[in-house]
Coordinates of C-alpha atoms and ligand atoms in Angstrom, one line a residue:
X1 CA 15.1 10.2 -2.1
X2 CA 17.8 13.3 -1.6
X3 CA 18.9 14.0 1.7
X4 CA 22.1 16.1 2.7
X5 CA 25.2 16.3 4.6
X6 CA 24.5 18.3 8.1
X7 CA 26.2 20.9 8.8
X8 CA 26.7 20.7 12.2
X9 CA 29.7 18.1 11.8
X10 CA 30.8 15.4 14.6
X11 CA 27.9 15.3 16.5
X12 CA 25.8 13.4 13.4
X13 CA 27.9 13.0 11.0
X14 CA 29.5 10.3 13.5
X15 CA 26.2 8.1 14.1
X16 CA 24.8 7.7 10.8
X17 CA 26.4 4.6 9.3
X18 CA 24.5 5.2 6.6
X19 CA 25.6 8.2 5.2
X20 CA 22.8 10.3 5.1
X21 CA 20.6 11.9 7.2
X22 CA 18.4 15.6 7.5
X23 CA 19.0 18.2 9.2
X24 CA 16.9 19.2 11.9
X25 CA 13.6 20.7 10.3
X26 CA 13.5 24.1 11.0
X27 CA 10.4 24.2 13.2
X28 CA 9.6 20.5 14.8
X29 CA 6.8 21.5 16.3
X30 CA 5.1 22.2 12.0
X31 CA 3.3 19.8 10.6
X32 CA 3.7 18.8 7.3
X33 CA 0.3 17.9 5.0
X34 CA 2.9 16.1 2.7
X35 CA 3.2 13.4 4.9
X36 CA 0.1 14.0 7.9
X37 CA -3.6 12.7 7.0
X38 CA -5.5 16.2 5.2
X39 CA -7.6 17.3 8.9
X40 CA -4.1 17.2 11.1
X41 CA -3.6 20.3 13.1
X42 CA -3.2 21.6 15.9
X43 CA -5.5 23.2 18.8
X44 CA -4.7 25.6 21.2
X45 CA -3.1 23.7 24.0
X46 CA -0.9 22.3 21.6
X47 CA -2.2 19.0 21.0
X48 CA -2.5 17.6 17.5
X49 CA -6.2 16.8 16.3
X50 CA -7.2 14.9 14.0
X51 CA -11.2 15.2 12.0
X52 CA -11.7 17.4 14.4
X53 CA -10.3 15.2 18.5
X54 CA -6.9 15.6 20.0
X55 CA -4.9 13.3 19.9
X56 CA -4.7 13.2 23.9
X57 CA -8.6 12.4 24.1
X58 CA -8.1 9.2 21.6
X59 CA -5.0 7.8 23.4
X60 CA -7.4 8.5 26.8
X61 CA -10.1 6.7 24.8
X62 CA -8.7 3.8 23.0
X63 CA -5.4 4.0 24.6
X64 CA -2.1 2.8 22.8
X65 CA -0.4 2.1 20.3
X66 CA -3.0 3.1 17.8
X67 CA -3.6 3.5 13.9
X68 CA -5.7 7.2 13.8
X69 CA -7.4 6.9 10.5
X70 CA -8.5 10.3 9.3
X71 CA -11.9 8.9 7.0
X72 CA -12.5 11.6 5.2
X73 CA -9.1 12.1 4.1
X74 CA -9.3 8.2 2.4
X75 CA -12.8 9.4 0.8
X76 CA -11.0 12.0 -0.9
X77 CA -8.3 10.6 -2.1
X78 CA -10.0 7.5 -3.4
X79 CA -12.6 9.9 -4.3
X80 CA -9.5 11.5 -6.4
X81 CA -8.9 8.2 -7.7
X82 CA -12.4 7.4 -9.5
X83 CA -12.6 10.8 -11.0
X84 CA -9.3 11.5 -12.2
X85 CA -9.7 7.9 -14.7
X86 CA -13.3 8.7 -14.8
X87 CA -15.7 6.7 -16.2
X88 CA -13.4 5.0 -19.3
X89 CA -12.0 3.0 -16.6
X90 CA -11.6 1.3 -13.3
X91 CA -9.8 2.4 -9.9
X92 CA -9.2 -0.9 -8.5
X93 CA -7.8 -0.9 -4.3
X94 CA -4.9 -2.9 -3.6
X95 CA -6.7 -4.4 -0.5
X96 CA -3.8 -5.8 0.6
X97 CA -2.4 -2.5 2.0
X98 CA -5.6 -2.2 4.4
X99 CA -8.3 -4.0 4.0
X100 CA -11.3 -3.9 6.9
X101 CA -15.2 -4.2 6.5
X102 CA -15.5 -0.6 6.8
X103 CA -13.0 0.7 4.5
X104 CA -14.7 -2.0 1.5
X105 CA -17.6 -0.1 2.6
X106 CA -16.4 3.6 1.4
X107 CA -14.8 1.9 -1.4
X108 CA -18.1 0.6 -3.0
X109 CA -19.4 4.4 -2.0
X110 CA -16.6 5.9 -3.4
X111 CA -17.5 3.9 -6.7
X112 CA -13.6 2.2 -6.4
X113 CA -13.2 -1.7 -7.7
X114 CA -11.1 -3.9 -5.3
X115 CA -8.2 -6.2 -5.2
X116 CA -7.5 -9.1 -3.7
X117 CA -5.3 -11.6 -2.8
X118 CA -6.6 -14.3 -0.7
X119 CA -9.5 -16.4 0.9
X120 CA -9.6 -13.9 3.8
X121 CA -9.3 -10.9 1.6
X122 CA -12.4 -12.3 -0.7
X123 CA -14.3 -13.1 2.9
X124 CA -14.1 -9.5 4.1
X125 CA -14.9 -8.2 1.0
X126 CA -17.8 -10.2 0.1
X127 CA -19.1 -9.4 3.3
X128 CA -18.9 -5.9 3.8
X129 CA -21.1 -5.8 0.4
X130 CA -19.0 -4.9 -2.3
X131 CA -20.5 -7.0 -5.5
X132 CA -18.8 -10.0 -6.9
X133 CA -18.3 -8.5 -10.1
X134 CA -16.2 -5.8 -8.8
X135 CA -13.7 -7.6 -7.6
X136 CA -10.3 -9.1 -8.5
X137 CA -8.8 -12.1 -7.8
X138 CA -4.4 -12.5 -7.3
X139 CA -1.8 -14.0 -6.4
X140 CA 0.9 -16.2 -7.3
X141 CA -0.3 -19.0 -5.7
X142 CA -4.7 -19.1 -4.9
X143 CA -5.3 -22.8 -3.9
X144 CA -8.5 -24.8 -5.3
X145 CA -10.9 -24.0 -2.7
X146 CA -10.0 -19.8 -3.0
X147 CA -10.2 -20.9 -6.7
X148 CA -13.6 -22.5 -6.7
X149 CA -14.8 -19.7 -4.3
X150 CA -14.3 -16.7 -5.8
X151 CA -15.2 -18.1 -9.3
X152 CA -18.8 -19.3 -7.8
X153 CA -19.2 -15.7 -5.9
X154 CA -18.8 -14.4 -9.7
X155 CA -15.8 -11.9 -9.2
X156 CA -15.7 -10.0 -11.9
X157 CA -12.3 -11.6 -12.9
X158 CA -9.0 -13.5 -11.2
X159 CA -5.6 -12.3 -12.8
X160 CA -4.0 -16.2 -13.8
X161 CA -0.3 -16.4 -12.6
X162 CA 1.3 -19.6 -14.2
X163 CA 0.6 -21.6 -16.9
X164 CA -1.1 -24.1 -14.5
X165 CA -3.5 -21.9 -12.7
X166 CA -4.8 -21.1 -16.7
X167 CA -5.7 -24.5 -16.3
X168 CA -7.4 -25.1 -12.6
X169 CA -9.1 -22.0 -12.9
X170 CA -10.8 -23.0 -16.7
X171 CA -11.8 -26.7 -15.5
X172 CA -13.2 -24.9 -12.2
X173 CA -15.3 -22.5 -14.2
X174 CA -16.1 -25.3 -16.5
X175 CA -17.1 -27.6 -13.2
X176 CA -19.0 -24.8 -11.9
X177 CA -21.0 -24.4 -15.4
X178 CA -19.2 -21.1 -15.4
X179 CA -17.1 -19.1 -17.5
X180 CA -14.6 -17.1 -15.6
X181 CA -13.1 -13.8 -17.0
X182 CA -9.6 -13.6 -16.6
X183 CA -6.6 -11.5 -17.1
X184 CA -3.0 -13.0 -17.3
X185 CA -0.6 -11.3 -15.2
X186 CA 2.9 -10.7 -17.1
X187 CA 6.0 -10.0 -16.4
X188 CA 7.9 -7.4 -18.8
X189 CA 11.5 -7.3 -17.1
X190 CA 10.9 -3.4 -15.8
X191 CA 11.3 -2.5 -12.0
X192 CA 11.1 0.8 -10.2
X193 CA 11.9 1.4 -7.1
X194 CA 11.0 4.5 -5.6
X195 CA 13.1 7.6 -8.4
X196 CA 14.4 4.6 -10.1
X197 CA 13.4 2.0 -12.8
X198 CA 15.4 -0.8 -14.3
X199 CA 14.0 -1.3 -18.5
X200 CA 16.6 -5.1 -18.8
X201 CA 15.7 -5.9 -15.6
X202 CA 15.1 -9.9 -15.6
X203 CA 12.7 -11.9 -14.0
X204 CA 13.5 -13.5 -11.9
X205 CA 11.0 -13.1 -9.8
X206 CA 7.9 -15.7 -8.4
X207 CA 5.1 -13.1 -9.9
X208 CA 3.9 -13.0 -13.0
X209 CA 4.3 -14.9 -16.6
X210 CA 7.4 -13.3 -18.7
X211 CA 6.8 -11.3 -21.6
X212 CA 10.8 -12.6 -22.8
X213 CA 11.6 -16.0 -24.5
X214 CA 7.5 -15.7 -25.6
X215 CA 6.5 -17.4 -22.7
X216 CA 3.5 -14.3 -22.1
X217 CA 2.5 -15.3 -25.6
X218 CA 2.6 -18.7 -24.9
X219 CA -0.2 -18.6 -21.6
X220 CA -2.3 -16.4 -24.3
X221 CA -2.3 -19.1 -26.6
X222 CA -3.4 -21.8 -24.2
X223 CA -6.0 -19.5 -22.5
X224 CA -7.4 -18.9 -25.6
X225 CA -8.3 -22.2 -26.2
X226 CA -9.8 -23.6 -22.7
X227 CA -14.0 -22.3 -22.7
X228 CA -13.9 -22.2 -18.8
X229 CA -12.3 -19.1 -19.5
X230 CA -12.4 -15.7 -21.2
X231 CA -8.9 -13.4 -21.8
X232 CA -10.3 -10.2 -21.3
X233 CA -7.3 -8.7 -20.5
X234 CA -3.3 -8.5 -19.9
X235 CA -1.9 -7.2 -16.8
X236 CA 0.9 -5.6 -15.2
X237 CA 2.7 -4.6 -11.9
X238 CA 6.3 -3.2 -11.9
X239 CA 6.7 -2.3 -8.6
X240 CA 6.5 0.2 -5.0
X241 CA 6.2 3.4 -3.8
X242 CA 7.1 4.7 -7.8
X243 CA 7.5 8.1 -8.7
X244 CA 8.7 7.9 -11.9
X245 CA 6.3 7.7 -14.3
X246 CA 9.2 6.6 -17.0
X247 CA 8.8 2.6 -16.0
X248 CA 5.1 2.8 -16.9
X249 CA 6.0 4.1 -19.6
X250 CA 8.5 0.7 -20.8
X251 CA 5.4 -1.4 -19.3
X252 CA 2.7 0.0 -21.4
X253 CA 4.9 0.1 -24.1
X254 CA 5.6 -3.7 -24.1
X255 CA 1.9 -4.7 -23.0
X256 CA 1.2 -2.6 -26.0
X257 CA 3.3 -4.7 -27.6
X258 CA 2.1 -7.9 -26.2
X259 CA -1.6 -6.8 -27.1
X260 CA -0.1 -6.4 -30.9
X261 CA 0.5 -10.2 -31.0
X262 CA -2.4 -10.9 -30.2
X263 CA -4.1 -9.7 -32.2
X264 CA -1.7 -10.3 -35.5
X265 CA -1.9 -13.9 -34.1
X266 CA -5.7 -14.8 -33.2
X267 CA -7.1 -12.2 -35.0
X268 CA -8.5 -11.0 -31.7
X269 CA -8.5 -7.1 -30.0
X270 CA -8.1 -7.7 -26.4
X271 CA -10.0 -5.4 -24.4
X272 CA -8.7 -4.7 -21.5
X273 CA -5.1 -3.8 -19.7
X274 CA -4.1 -2.8 -16.2
X275 CA -1.3 -1.6 -15.2
X276 CA -0.9 -2.5 -11.3
X277 CA -0.2 0.1 -8.4
X278 CA 2.9 0.7 -6.9
X279 CA 2.3 5.0 -6.4
X280 CA 4.6 6.3 -4.5
X281 CA 3.6 8.6 -1.3
X282 CA 5.5 11.1 1.4
X283 CA 6.7 8.8 4.2
X284 CA 9.3 11.9 5.1
X285 CA 9.2 15.9 3.6
X286 CA 11.8 14.3 1.2
X287 CA 9.1 12.6 -1.4
X288 CA 7.4 14.3 -4.0
X289 CA 4.6 12.3 -5.5
X290 CA 2.7 13.1 -8.1
X291 CA -1.0 13.9 -7.8
X292 CA -3.9 11.1 -9.0
X293 CA -4.8 13.4 -12.0
X294 CA -1.1 13.5 -12.7
X295 CA -0.7 9.7 -13.2
X296 CA -4.5 9.1 -14.8
X297 CA -3.7 11.7 -17.8
X298 CA 0.4 10.7 -18.0
X299 CA -1.2 7.2 -18.3
X300 CA -3.7 7.2 -20.0
X301 CA -1.9 9.3 -22.7
X302 CA 0.9 6.4 -22.6
X303 CA -1.0 4.0 -24.0
X304 CA -3.0 6.0 -26.5
X305 CA -0.3 6.8 -28.3
X306 CA 1.0 3.1 -27.6
X307 CA -2.2 1.4 -29.6
X308 CA -2.3 4.2 -32.0
X309 CA 1.1 3.4 -33.1
X310 CA 0.2 0.3 -33.0
X311 CA -2.9 0.4 -35.2
X312 CA -5.1 -1.6 -32.1
X313 CA -8.4 0.4 -30.6
X314 CA -7.4 1.9 -26.9
X315 CA -8.4 -0.8 -24.5
X316 CA -9.9 -0.1 -21.4
X317 CA -7.2 0.9 -18.9
X318 CA -7.7 0.2 -15.0
X319 CA -5.1 0.8 -12.0
X320 CA -4.3 -0.7 -8.6
X321 CA -3.3 1.7 -6.0
X322 CA -2.7 0.6 -2.8
X323 CA -0.4 2.5 -0.9
X324 CA -1.0 6.1 -2.8
X325 CA -5.2 6.1 -1.4
X326 CA -4.5 4.7 2.4
X327 CA -1.1 5.2 3.2
X328 CA -1.2 9.0 4.4
X329 CA -4.3 8.5 5.6
X330 CA -3.4 7.0 9.1
X331 CA -0.7 7.8 11.3
X332 CA 0.4 5.3 14.9
X333 CA 0.2 7.1 18.2
X334 CA 2.5 5.7 20.3
X335 CA 3.2 6.7 24.3
X336 CA 6.6 7.0 24.8
X337 CA 7.9 5.0 28.0
X338 CA 12.4 5.6 28.4
X339 CA 13.5 8.1 27.0
X340 CA 17.4 6.1 26.7
X341 CA 20.8 8.8 26.0
X342 CA 23.5 7.5 24.9
X343 CA 26.3 9.3 24.8
X344 CA 27.7 11.0 21.8
X345 CA 25.2 8.5 19.7
X346 CA 21.9 9.1 19.5
X347 CA 19.1 9.5 21.9
X348 CA 16.8 6.1 21.8
X349 CA 13.2 6.4 22.0
X350 CA 11.0 3.3 23.5
X351 CA 6.9 3.3 21.9
X352 CA 4.8 1.4 23.1
X353 CA 4.6 -1.1 19.7
X354 CA 7.0 -1.9 17.0
X355 CA 8.0 -4.2 14.9
X356 CA 4.7 -5.8 15.3
X357 CA 2.8 -2.7 14.2
X358 CA 5.4 -1.7 11.4
X359 CA 8.1 -4.2 10.0
X360 CA 8.1 -2.1 7.2
X361 CA 11.4 -0.1 9.0
X362 CA 12.9 -3.3 9.6
X363 CA 11.7 -5.6 6.5
X364 CA 12.2 -2.7 4.2
X365 CA 14.5 -0.1 5.6
X366 CA 11.8 2.1 4.8
X367 CA 12.2 5.7 5.8
X368 CA 9.6 7.8 8.4
X369 CA 9.4 10.7 10.0
X370 CA 7.8 11.2 13.7
X371 CA 6.4 14.0 15.7
X372 CA 5.5 14.7 19.8
X373 CA 1.8 15.0 19.7
X374 CA 0.8 16.1 23.0
X375 CA 2.1 19.2 23.3
X376 CA 4.9 21.6 21.2
X377 CA 8.0 21.9 22.5
X378 CA 10.5 24.9 22.5
X379 CA 13.2 22.5 23.6
X380 CA 16.4 22.1 21.5
X381 CA 16.4 19.2 18.4
X382 CA 17.4 16.1 19.6
X383 CA 18.8 13.3 17.4
X384 CA 16.6 10.0 18.1
X385 CA 15.9 6.9 17.1
X386 CA 12.2 5.6 17.4
X387 CA 12.6 2.2 18.9
X388 CA 9.7 -0.6 20.1
X389 CA 9.2 -2.9 23.1
X390 CA 10.1 -6.0 21.0
X391 CA 13.4 -8.6 22.0
X392 CA 14.9 -8.1 18.7
X393 CA 17.2 -5.1 18.4
X394 CA 16.3 -4.3 14.7
X395 CA 13.5 -3.5 16.4
X396 CA 13.5 0.3 14.8
X397 CA 10.1 2.5 14.1
X398 CA 11.9 5.4 12.9
X399 CA 15.9 4.8 12.3
X400 CA 16.8 8.5 12.2
X401 CA 14.2 11.2 13.9
X402 CA 15.1 14.8 15.6
X403 CA 12.8 14.6 18.7
X404 CA 12.7 17.7 21.2
X405 CA 15.5 16.7 23.3
X406 CA 12.4 18.0 26.4
X407 CA 11.1 14.6 25.0
X408 CA 9.4 12.4 28.4
X409 CA 8.0 9.0 29.2
X410 CA 4.0 9.3 28.6
X411 CA 4.5 12.1 26.1
X412 CA 2.8 10.6 22.8
X413 CA 4.8 11.1 19.8
X414 CA 3.0 9.7 16.2
X415 CA 4.5 8.4 13.0
X416 CA 2.9 9.4 10.1
X417 CA 2.0 7.9 6.5
X418 CA 1.4 4.3 8.6
X419 CA -2.4 3.4 6.5
X420 CA -0.7 1.1 4.2
X421 CA 1.3 -2.4 5.2
X422 CA 1.1 -2.0 9.3
X423 CA -2.1 -3.0 10.1
X424 CA -2.5 -5.4 7.4
X425 CA 1.3 -6.8 7.7
X426 CA 1.2 -6.3 11.7
X427 CA 1.9 -9.4 14.0
X428 CA 1.3 -10.6 17.4
X429 CA 5.1 -11.2 17.8
X430 CA 6.6 -11.4 21.9
X431 CA 2.1 -11.8 22.2
X432 CA 2.0 -8.0 21.7
X433 CA -1.3 -7.6 20.7
X434 CA -1.9 -5.7 18.0
X435 CA -3.3 -1.9 18.0
X436 CA -7.0 -1.0 17.1
X437 CA -8.2 0.8 13.6
X438 CA -9.8 4.3 15.0
X439 CA -11.3 5.6 12.1
X440 CA -11.7 9.2 12.9
X441 CA -14.6 12.0 11.0
X442 CA -15.9 15.0 11.6
X443 CA -15.8 15.6 15.6
X444 CA -16.8 11.1 15.8
X445 CA -14.1 8.5 16.4
X446 CA -14.7 4.8 16.5
X447 CA -13.3 2.0 16.4
X448 CA -13.4 -0.2 12.4
X449 CA -10.0 -2.8 13.9
X450 CA -10.1 -3.8 18.1
X451 CA -7.7 -3.8 19.5
X452 CA -6.7 -7.3 20.2
X453 CA -6.9 -9.2 23.7
X454 CA -5.0 -11.7 25.7
X455 CA -7.9 -13.6 25.4
X456 CA -7.6 -12.9 21.2
X457 CA -4.1 -14.7 21.7
X458 CA -5.7 -17.3 23.9
X459 CA -8.2 -18.4 21.8
X460 CA -6.4 -19.8 19.2
X461 CA -4.5 -21.4 21.1
X462 CA -5.8 -24.9 22.2
X463 CA -3.1 -26.9 24.1
Ligands
PLP501 C1 0.8 -4.7 -4.1 C2 0.5 -4.8 -4.8 C3 -0.2 -3.3 -6.0 C4 -0.6 -2.3 -5.2 O1 0.6 -1.5 -4.3 P1 1.1 -0.1 -4.2 O2 2.0 -0.3 -3.9 O3 0.4 -0.6 -2.7 O4 -0.3 0.8 -4.9 C5 -1.5 -3.6 -6.5 N1 -1.4 -4.8 -7.8 C6 -0.8 -5.6 -7.3 C7 -1.2 -6.9 -8.8 C8 -0.2 -5.4 -6.2 O5 0.5 -7.0 -6.3

């Protein structure tokens, strides 16, 4: 992220120890369409609206904190990915970003497939009517029960992640009298995050089977020998929040290299290649993500070119966007509880949620933006930090933010781009109850995941 030094001098510079910060935006009431869901705007009273509904009414009806999800935006983004990749490719939505039965139905209706990586995610997918053949099962340590359920349900593919798993899945399928379609996940030595990628990253991570040292080739050899599985392709996922396509270029080059080796050694041309997910979104105005059609064009060109030069038929491509579909479609609505100015430092704004509904700031040092949404304000910008209500000083939601200087308890503020990896990573730390997910569309709101209650909490506590 490119951030500029603030010209105003020590007032801000002294307090931002990580050395970068944005200048206050020219207009604190403006809502950058890059980071907010498509239908977000302001009504005549200044309150932010989404799907035609003011957040003030949503807060009254559903309480705070709450994740507010713009259903038509979700559908548009899902459709844009689907359309961009066309009939000769598959788009698997990565369920771990955010999964609920409503989301599964939207994906089904929009023609997307679904990635799951646990029995719980599989159960959610199947219970909402996603056809099993459109589900891919992931994970580096699937339990024998999970493998059995996935094979028995007839999932379209299992992505194998270790030598043990090749054998486990083959045996399970054979015992069930089935032949399971599988891909092998390899690590190609590319690591991509945000604006940089490393082409020579060593494969020091838990996912995948390394291409280096011939391990991936050996995994292919074994998979091709087993009757219970049908090896249909190679899978590679290189990182997250990626803006730069050059990491995919190197990854595709290496995956196609393996396909070529497989052809030369076994006389088999594997029909599929999966390039994973990880495409970036705008969390702040500094981020400039690519459109799905640009990504589709780039990836298709890369794979086609690599295959032509290896004299291979171009395999069917699949991709697995999670964040890029759901991330921008939701924001978290909070009520301000306390406002604590620290002289010469900044103002701490406490909200009624925190690290239990958004762990990404604490976990990844993620950046977010924030806005006052229950009204507009002409007050001077104040340097703020939005923090939660948890007993932990690292409980930060937005590390560096400018909010209006007249911000007061009772105001509603919202953090955009929280659709991915927020509800799905939510916890009950401090026995705080997990917020609901409220979907809005065309002037109607409905709860798709309800707020947790104390009864829910105590039900698990069996004494
Ligand atoms: C996490 C993950 C994804 C989705 O990543 P996003 O950053 O949400 O697009 C896709 N594929 C695999 C294998 C993953 O682990």
